[in-house]
mmCIF file of C-alpha atoms in Angstrom:
data_model
loop_
_atom_site.group_PDB
_atom_site.id
_atom_site.type_symbol
_atom_site.label_atom_id
_atom_site.label_comp_id
_atom_site.label_asym_id
_atom_site.label_seq_id
_atom_site.Cartn_x
_atom_site.Cartn_y
_atom_site.Cartn_z
ATOM 1 C CA MET A 1 -1.822 45.356 -7.208
ATOM 2 C CA ALA A 2 -5.023 43.329 -6.724
ATOM 3 C CA LYS A 3 -4.840 41.917 -10.247
ATOM 4 C CA GLY A 4 -1.198 41.021 -9.762
ATOM 5 C CA CYS A 5 -1.946 39.174 -6.506
ATOM 6 C CA MET A 6 -4.836 37.310 -8.141
ATOM 7 C CA LYS A 7 -2.629 36.280 -11.055
ATOM 8 C CA VAL A 8 0.078 35.024 -8.675
ATOM 9 C CA THR A 9 -2.553 33.131 -6.644
ATOM 10 C CA LYS A 10 -4.000 31.631 -9.817
ATOM 11 C CA TYR A 11 -0.697 30.257 -11.066
ATOM 12 C CA PHE A 12 0.361 29.052 -7.622
ATOM 13 C CA LEU A 13 -2.936 27.187 -7.385
ATOM 14 C CA PHE A 14 -2.327 25.702 -10.820
ATOM 15 C CA LEU A 15 1.134 24.474 -9.779
ATOM 16 C CA PHE A 16 -0.184 23.028 -6.525
ATOM 17 C CA ASN A 17 -2.929 21.213 -8.376
ATOM 18 C CA LEU A 18 -0.450 19.835 -10.885
ATOM 19 C CA LEU A 19 1.584 18.434 -7.986
ATOM 20 C CA PHE A 20 -1.664 17.278 -6.377
ATOM 21 C CA PHE A 21 -2.532 15.408 -9.569
ATOM 22 C CA ILE A 22 0.899 13.715 -9.590
ATOM 23 C CA LEU A 23 0.642 12.684 -5.923
ATOM 24 C CA GLY A 24 -2.828 11.307 -6.606
ATOM 25 C CA ALA A 25 -1.265 9.169 -9.319
ATOM 26 C CA VAL A 26 1.315 7.965 -6.766
ATOM 27 C CA ILE A 27 -1.442 6.918 -4.324
ATOM 28 C CA LEU A 28 -3.224 5.161 -7.179
ATOM 29 C CA GLY A 29 0.025 3.383 -8.012
ATOM 30 C CA PHE A 30 0.431 2.220 -4.396
ATOM 31 C CA GLY A 31 -3.073 0.771 -4.428
ATOM 32 C CA ILE A 32 -2.480 -1.086 -7.691
ATOM 33 C CA TRP A 33 0.925 -2.315 -6.441
ATOM 34 C CA ILE A 34 -0.636 -3.810 -3.291
ATOM 35 C CA LEU A 35 -3.331 -5.470 -5.404
ATOM 36 C CA VAL A 36 -1.120 -7.039 -8.088
ATOM 37 C CA ASP A 37 2.269 -7.527 -6.389
ATOM 38 C CA LYS A 38 3.384 -11.179 -6.530
ATOM 39 C CA THR A 39 7.059 -10.966 -5.571
ATOM 40 C CA SER A 40 7.081 -9.734 -1.963
ATOM 41 C CA PHE A 41 5.387 -10.324 1.388
ATOM 42 C CA ILE A 42 2.271 -8.470 0.224
ATOM 43 C CA ALA A 43 1.475 -11.501 -1.946
ATOM 44 C CA VAL A 44 1.298 -13.689 1.168
ATOM 45 C CA LEU A 45 -1.579 -11.612 2.527
ATOM 46 C CA GLN A 46 -3.481 -11.075 -0.708
ATOM 47 C CA GLU A 47 -5.196 -14.457 -0.698
ATOM 48 C CA SER A 48 -6.134 -14.412 2.992
ATOM 49 C CA SER A 49 -6.534 -10.831 4.165
ATOM 50 C CA GLU A 50 -9.733 -9.064 3.179
ATOM 51 C CA SER A 51 -8.527 -5.969 5.042
ATOM 52 C CA LEU A 52 -5.541 -5.643 2.722
ATOM 53 C CA LYS A 53 -7.711 -5.979 -0.374
ATOM 54 C CA THR A 54 -10.172 -3.425 0.982
ATOM 55 C CA GLY A 55 -7.305 -1.069 1.787
ATOM 56 C CA SER A 56 -5.902 -1.393 -1.734
ATOM 57 C CA TYR A 57 -9.297 -0.575 -3.254
ATOM 58 C CA ILE A 58 -9.591 2.453 -0.950
ATOM 59 C CA LEU A 59 -6.153 3.679 -2.051
ATOM 60 C CA ILE A 60 -7.113 3.225 -5.710
ATOM 61 C CA THR A 61 -10.362 5.148 -5.162
ATOM 62 C CA VAL A 62 -8.688 7.959 -3.218
ATOM 63 C CA GLY A 63 -5.915 8.205 -5.809
ATOM 64 C CA SER A 64 -8.402 8.371 -8.672
ATOM 65 C CA VAL A 65 -10.558 11.005 -6.956
ATOM 66 C CA THR A 66 -7.441 13.002 -6.065
ATOM 67 C CA MET A 67 -6.346 13.036 -9.692
ATOM 68 C CA VAL A 68 -9.819 14.197 -10.794
ATOM 69 C CA MET A 69 -9.823 16.956 -8.175
ATOM 70 C CA GLY A 70 -6.373 18.080 -9.255
ATOM 71 C CA PHE A 71 -7.589 18.248 -12.842
ATOM 72 C CA LEU A 72 -10.674 20.275 -11.873
ATOM 73 C CA GLY A 73 -8.530 22.583 -9.777
ATOM 74 C CA CYS A 74 -6.195 23.238 -12.702
ATOM 75 C CA ILE A 75 -9.089 24.124 -15.012
ATOM 76 C CA GLY A 76 -10.824 26.250 -12.363
ATOM 77 C CA ALA A 77 -7.622 28.154 -11.563
ATOM 78 C CA VAL A 78 -6.530 28.868 -15.138
ATOM 79 C CA ASN A 79 -10.000 29.840 -16.353
ATOM 80 C CA GLU A 80 -11.126 31.511 -13.077
ATOM 81 C CA ILE A 81 -14.404 29.585 -12.820
ATOM 82 C CA ARG A 82 -15.927 30.028 -9.360
ATOM 83 C CA CYS A 83 -18.182 26.990 -9.746
ATOM 84 C CA LEU A 84 -15.216 24.674 -10.363
ATOM 85 C CA LEU A 85 -13.210 26.329 -7.594
ATOM 86 C CA GLY A 86 -16.095 25.770 -5.169
ATOM 87 C CA MET A 87 -16.425 22.126 -6.225
ATOM 88 C CA TYR A 88 -12.676 21.769 -5.888
ATOM 89 C CA PHE A 89 -12.662 23.185 -2.345
ATOM 90 C CA THR A 90 -15.549 20.922 -1.278
ATOM 91 C CA GLY A 91 -13.875 17.866 -2.790
ATOM 92 C CA LEU A 92 -10.578 18.628 -1.037
ATOM 93 C CA LEU A 93 -12.347 19.044 2.287
ATOM 94 C CA LEU A 94 -14.125 15.683 1.952
ATOM 95 C CA ILE A 95 -10.919 13.900 0.908
ATOM 96 C CA LEU A 96 -9.018 15.412 3.834
ATOM 97 C CA ILE A 97 -11.714 14.300 6.301
ATOM 98 C CA ALA A 98 -11.666 10.789 4.792
ATOM 99 C CA GLN A 99 -7.873 10.590 5.090
ATOM 100 C CA VAL A 100 -7.923 11.616 8.755
ATOM 101 C CA ALA A 101 -10.692 9.107 9.507
ATOM 102 C CA ALA A 102 -8.792 6.326 7.716
ATOM 103 C CA GLY A 103 -5.593 7.137 9.623
ATOM 104 C CA VAL A 104 -7.394 7.039 12.981
ATOM 105 C CA LEU A 105 -9.101 3.742 12.042
ATOM 106 C CA ILE A 106 -5.797 2.108 11.043
ATOM 107 C CA TYR A 107 -4.173 3.266 14.274
ATOM 108 C CA LEU A 108 -7.013 1.894 16.416
ATOM 109 C CA GLN A 109 -7.023 -1.448 14.531
ATOM 110 C CA ARG A 110 -3.249 -2.012 14.575
ATOM 111 C CA ASP A 111 -3.420 -4.819 17.163
ATOM 112 C CA THR A 112 -6.174 -6.563 15.222
ATOM 113 C CA LEU A 113 -4.051 -6.343 12.083
ATOM 114 C CA LYS A 114 -1.077 -7.959 13.863
ATOM 115 C CA THR A 115 -3.297 -10.800 15.101
ATOM 116 C CA GLU A 116 -4.730 -11.324 11.640
ATOM 117 C CA LEU A 117 -1.242 -11.369 10.158
ATOM 118 C CA SER A 118 -0.034 -14.043 12.607
ATOM 119 C CA GLY A 119 -3.079 -16.191 11.845
ATOM 120 C CA VAL A 120 -2.521 -15.939 8.093
ATOM 121 C CA ILE A 121 1.152 -16.973 8.340
ATOM 122 C CA ASN A 122 0.515 -19.859 10.741
ATOM 123 C CA LYS A 123 -2.202 -21.244 8.475
ATOM 124 C CA LEU A 124 0.097 -20.907 5.470
ATOM 125 C CA ILE A 125 2.917 -22.801 7.214
ATOM 126 C CA ILE A 126 0.614 -25.628 8.331
ATOM 127 C CA THR A 127 -0.928 -26.218 4.888
ATOM 128 C CA TYR A 128 2.202 -25.422 2.841
ATOM 129 C CA ASN A 129 2.609 -27.863 -0.066
ATOM 130 C CA TYR A 130 0.162 -30.348 1.524
ATOM 131 C CA GLU A 131 -2.602 -30.787 -1.028
ATOM 132 C CA ASP A 132 -0.601 -29.884 -4.129
ATOM 133 C CA THR A 133 3.093 -30.445 -4.849
ATOM 134 C CA GLN A 134 3.050 -27.396 -7.136
ATOM 135 C CA ASN A 135 3.699 -24.264 -5.099
ATOM 136 C CA THR A 136 1.073 -21.554 -5.261
ATOM 137 C CA ALA A 137 1.940 -17.884 -5.727
ATOM 138 C CA THR A 138 1.340 -17.288 -2.007
ATOM 139 C CA GLU A 139 3.685 -20.103 -0.989
ATOM 140 C CA GLU A 140 6.356 -18.900 -3.408
ATOM 141 C CA ALA A 141 6.052 -15.407 -1.921
ATOM 142 C CA TRP A 142 6.620 -16.823 1.580
ATOM 143 C CA ASP A 143 9.649 -18.742 0.294
ATOM 144 C CA TYR A 144 10.919 -15.451 -1.113
ATOM 145 C CA VAL A 145 10.545 -13.810 2.320
ATOM 146 C CA GLN A 146 12.352 -16.601 4.180
ATOM 147 C CA ARG A 147 15.140 -16.848 1.622
ATOM 148 C CA ASN A 148 15.851 -13.107 1.402
ATOM 149 C CA LEU A 149 15.348 -12.239 5.075
ATOM 150 C CA LYS A 150 17.328 -15.334 6.147
ATOM 151 C CA CYS A 151 14.692 -16.469 8.600
ATOM 152 C CA CYS A 152 12.483 -19.504 9.153
ATOM 153 C CA GLY A 153 8.886 -19.701 10.329
ATOM 154 C CA TRP A 154 6.978 -16.884 11.988
ATOM 155 C CA THR A 155 8.360 -16.905 15.533
ATOM 156 C CA GLY A 156 11.047 -19.522 14.813
ATOM 157 C CA SER A 157 11.935 -22.621 12.818
ATOM 158 C CA GLN A 158 9.901 -24.752 15.271
ATOM 159 C CA ASN A 159 6.723 -23.426 13.605
ATOM 160 C CA TRP A 160 7.450 -25.720 10.677
ATOM 161 C CA THR A 161 7.073 -28.834 12.852
ATOM 162 C CA GLU A 162 3.300 -28.206 12.618
ATOM 163 C CA ASN A 163 3.395 -28.479 8.826
ATOM 164 C CA LEU A 164 1.355 -31.501 7.684
ATOM 165 C CA VAL A 165 3.947 -32.724 5.167
ATOM 166 C CA ILE A 166 6.819 -32.509 7.674
ATOM 167 C CA ALA A 167 4.718 -34.108 10.428
ATOM 168 C CA ASN A 168 3.848 -37.051 8.145
ATOM 169 C CA SER A 169 7.529 -37.471 7.244
ATOM 170 C CA SER A 170 8.506 -37.656 10.932
ATOM 171 C CA GLY A 171 10.722 -34.603 10.561
ATOM 172 C CA THR A 172 12.928 -35.976 7.783
ATOM 173 C CA LYS A 173 11.986 -33.045 5.550
ATOM 174 C CA TYR A 174 12.481 -29.308 6.046
ATOM 175 C CA PRO A 175 11.569 -26.184 3.996
ATOM 176 C CA CYS A 176 14.260 -25.531 1.376
ATOM 177 C CA SER A 177 13.813 -21.748 1.556
ATOM 178 C CA CYS A 178 14.964 -21.838 5.219
ATOM 179 C CA SER A 179 18.268 -23.541 4.423
ATOM 180 C CA VAL A 180 21.511 -21.913 5.534
ATOM 181 C CA VAL A 181 23.336 -23.563 2.623
ATOM 182 C CA ASP A 182 22.759 -23.296 -1.096
ATOM 183 C CA ASN A 183 21.077 -26.581 -1.976
ATOM 184 C CA GLY A 184 19.874 -25.515 -5.407
ATOM 185 C CA GLU A 185 16.228 -25.618 -4.309
ATOM 186 C CA GLU A 186 14.184 -22.473 -3.703
ATOM 187 C CA HIS A 187 10.747 -23.986 -3.047
ATOM 188 C CA GLY A 188 9.217 -27.078 -1.487
ATOM 189 C CA PHE A 189 10.951 -29.450 0.918
ATOM 190 C CA CYS A 190 14.473 -30.867 1.177
ATOM 191 C CA ASN A 191 15.633 -34.044 2.910
ATOM 192 C CA ALA A 192 17.196 -33.595 6.342
ATOM 193 C CA GLY A 193 19.657 -36.442 5.842
ATOM 194 C CA THR A 194 20.478 -39.411 8.040
ATOM 195 C CA ASN A 195 21.040 -37.442 11.240
ATOM 196 C CA GLY A 196 17.692 -35.645 10.915
ATOM 197 C CA THR A 197 19.192 -32.210 11.673
ATOM 198 C CA TRP A 198 17.678 -29.252 9.845
ATOM 199 C CA PRO A 199 20.343 -26.927 8.365
ATOM 200 C CA VAL A 200 18.037 -23.908 8.663
ATOM 201 C CA HIS A 201 17.942 -20.443 10.178
ATOM 202 C CA THR A 202 16.547 -20.600 13.704
ATOM 203 C CA ASN A 203 15.269 -17.020 13.950
ATOM 204 C CA GLY A 204 11.691 -16.305 12.928
ATOM 205 C CA CYS A 205 10.536 -13.820 10.294
ATOM 206 C CA MET A 206 8.090 -11.888 12.498
ATOM 207 C CA GLN A 207 10.392 -9.022 13.446
ATOM 208 C CA GLN A 208 11.889 -8.660 9.956
ATOM 209 C CA VAL A 209 8.444 -8.710 8.340
ATOM 210 C CA GLN A 210 7.091 -6.158 10.802
ATOM 211 C CA ASN A 211 10.072 -3.907 10.054
ATOM 212 C CA TRP A 212 9.430 -4.374 6.326
ATOM 213 C CA LEU A 213 5.769 -3.482 6.720
ATOM 214 C CA GLN A 214 6.602 -0.465 8.877
ATOM 215 C CA ASP A 215 9.084 0.771 6.268
ATOM 216 C CA ASN A 216 6.499 0.533 3.490
ATOM 217 C CA ILE A 217 3.698 1.960 5.613
ATOM 218 C CA GLY A 218 5.996 4.872 6.426
ATOM 219 C CA ILE A 219 6.401 5.587 2.723
ATOM 220 C CA ILE A 220 2.656 5.427 2.152
ATOM 221 C CA LEU A 221 1.912 7.628 5.160
ATOM 222 C CA GLY A 222 4.608 10.066 4.023
ATOM 223 C CA VAL A 223 2.908 10.368 0.655
ATOM 224 C CA CYS A 224 -0.478 10.845 2.353
ATOM 225 C CA VAL A 225 0.913 13.567 4.645
ATOM 226 C CA GLY A 226 2.424 15.312 1.630
ATOM 227 C CA VAL A 227 -0.925 15.160 -0.135
ATOM 228 C CA ALA A 228 -2.688 16.500 2.980
ATOM 229 C CA VAL A 229 -0.353 19.522 3.153
ATOM 230 C CA ILE A 230 -0.951 20.273 -0.521
ATOM 231 C CA GLU A 231 -4.697 19.848 0.055
ATOM 232 C CA LEU A 232 -4.676 22.465 2.812
ATOM 233 C CA MET A 233 -2.670 24.899 0.692
ATOM 234 C CA GLY A 234 -4.944 24.215 -2.265
ATOM 235 C CA MET A 235 -8.031 24.901 -0.144
ATOM 236 C CA VAL A 236 -6.612 28.222 1.052
ATOM 237 C CA LEU A 237 -5.584 29.326 -2.443
ATOM 238 C CA SER A 238 -8.899 28.229 -3.995
ATOM 239 C CA ILE A 239 -10.871 30.265 -1.441
ATOM 240 C CA CYS A 240 -8.671 33.315 -2.039
ATOM 241 C CA LEU A 241 -9.034 33.022 -5.811
ATOM 242 C CA CYS A 242 -12.762 32.306 -5.577
ATOM 243 C CA ARG A 243 -13.306 35.458 -3.494
ATOM 244 C CA SER A 244 -11.338 37.491 -6.047
ATOM 245 C CA VAL A 245 -13.376 36.305 -9.046
ATOM 246 C CA HIS A 246 -16.586 38.299 -9.437
ATOM 247 C CA ASN A 247 -17.445 38.291 -13.121
ATOM 248 C CA GLU A 248 -16.901 34.763 -14.357
ATOM 249 C CA ASP A 249 -17.181 33.974 -18.038
ATOM 250 C CA TYR A 250 -18.295 30.383 -18.714
ATOM 251 C CA THR A 251 -17.247 30.709 -22.351
ATOM 252 C CA LYS A 252 -13.661 30.246 -21.063
ATOM 253 C CA VAL A 253 -14.424 26.697 -19.944
ATOM 254 C CA PRO A 254 -12.655 24.289 -22.376
ATOM 255 C CA LYS A 255 -15.040 22.250 -24.541
ATOM 256 C CA TYR A 256 -14.111 18.652 -25.376
#
């Protein structure tokens, strides 16, 4: 009976660690996505927000370590090596503590993050297309947001009146990506015409962007919660298996 229970525990631990390894790869993928994405709102923040870059590096590190721990757990479970099981348990405990600390820190800094976000967008709108007629990747990403979310500016289209190009043109130009009609232009500025009226969306992008960020953060947090549950189960199973192994044979450790 005892051997049967140990065998079941061993293979359950192997399966949990395999899933743990896969979820670690998902976290790693999220971190890389945030770092290299150039087609969504994340690209707007990449050039200006050090917090976002730091967060992406943390996700990459956590994902990588999680994958390594999953690999060690698989080897320790299959070959019943107490040393690896002990290292695995310790690693899981440290990762779990780090995840909880990171979650608390993000929650406490949420207002600071919103303020930083508003500052980044306002600076982008003011300097948009001013020094160089060729749009940068960040400016193109903001055009993408305005065009697809059907919004203009951060709190409203009036934010664009502070843009240096529009101010110097006395309001005869407006951002093409804000247009309510298809003018064939996706970036840069369009002419307002003789009457000077801007055919643009009047609602700002703040609420839509916040909803977008909350949706993506929910996915990331969901993945992290799933990993945390598997970590707890892995810790319990590793302790049970480690207590059951008394005579370990290091010759069973794979040699590469």
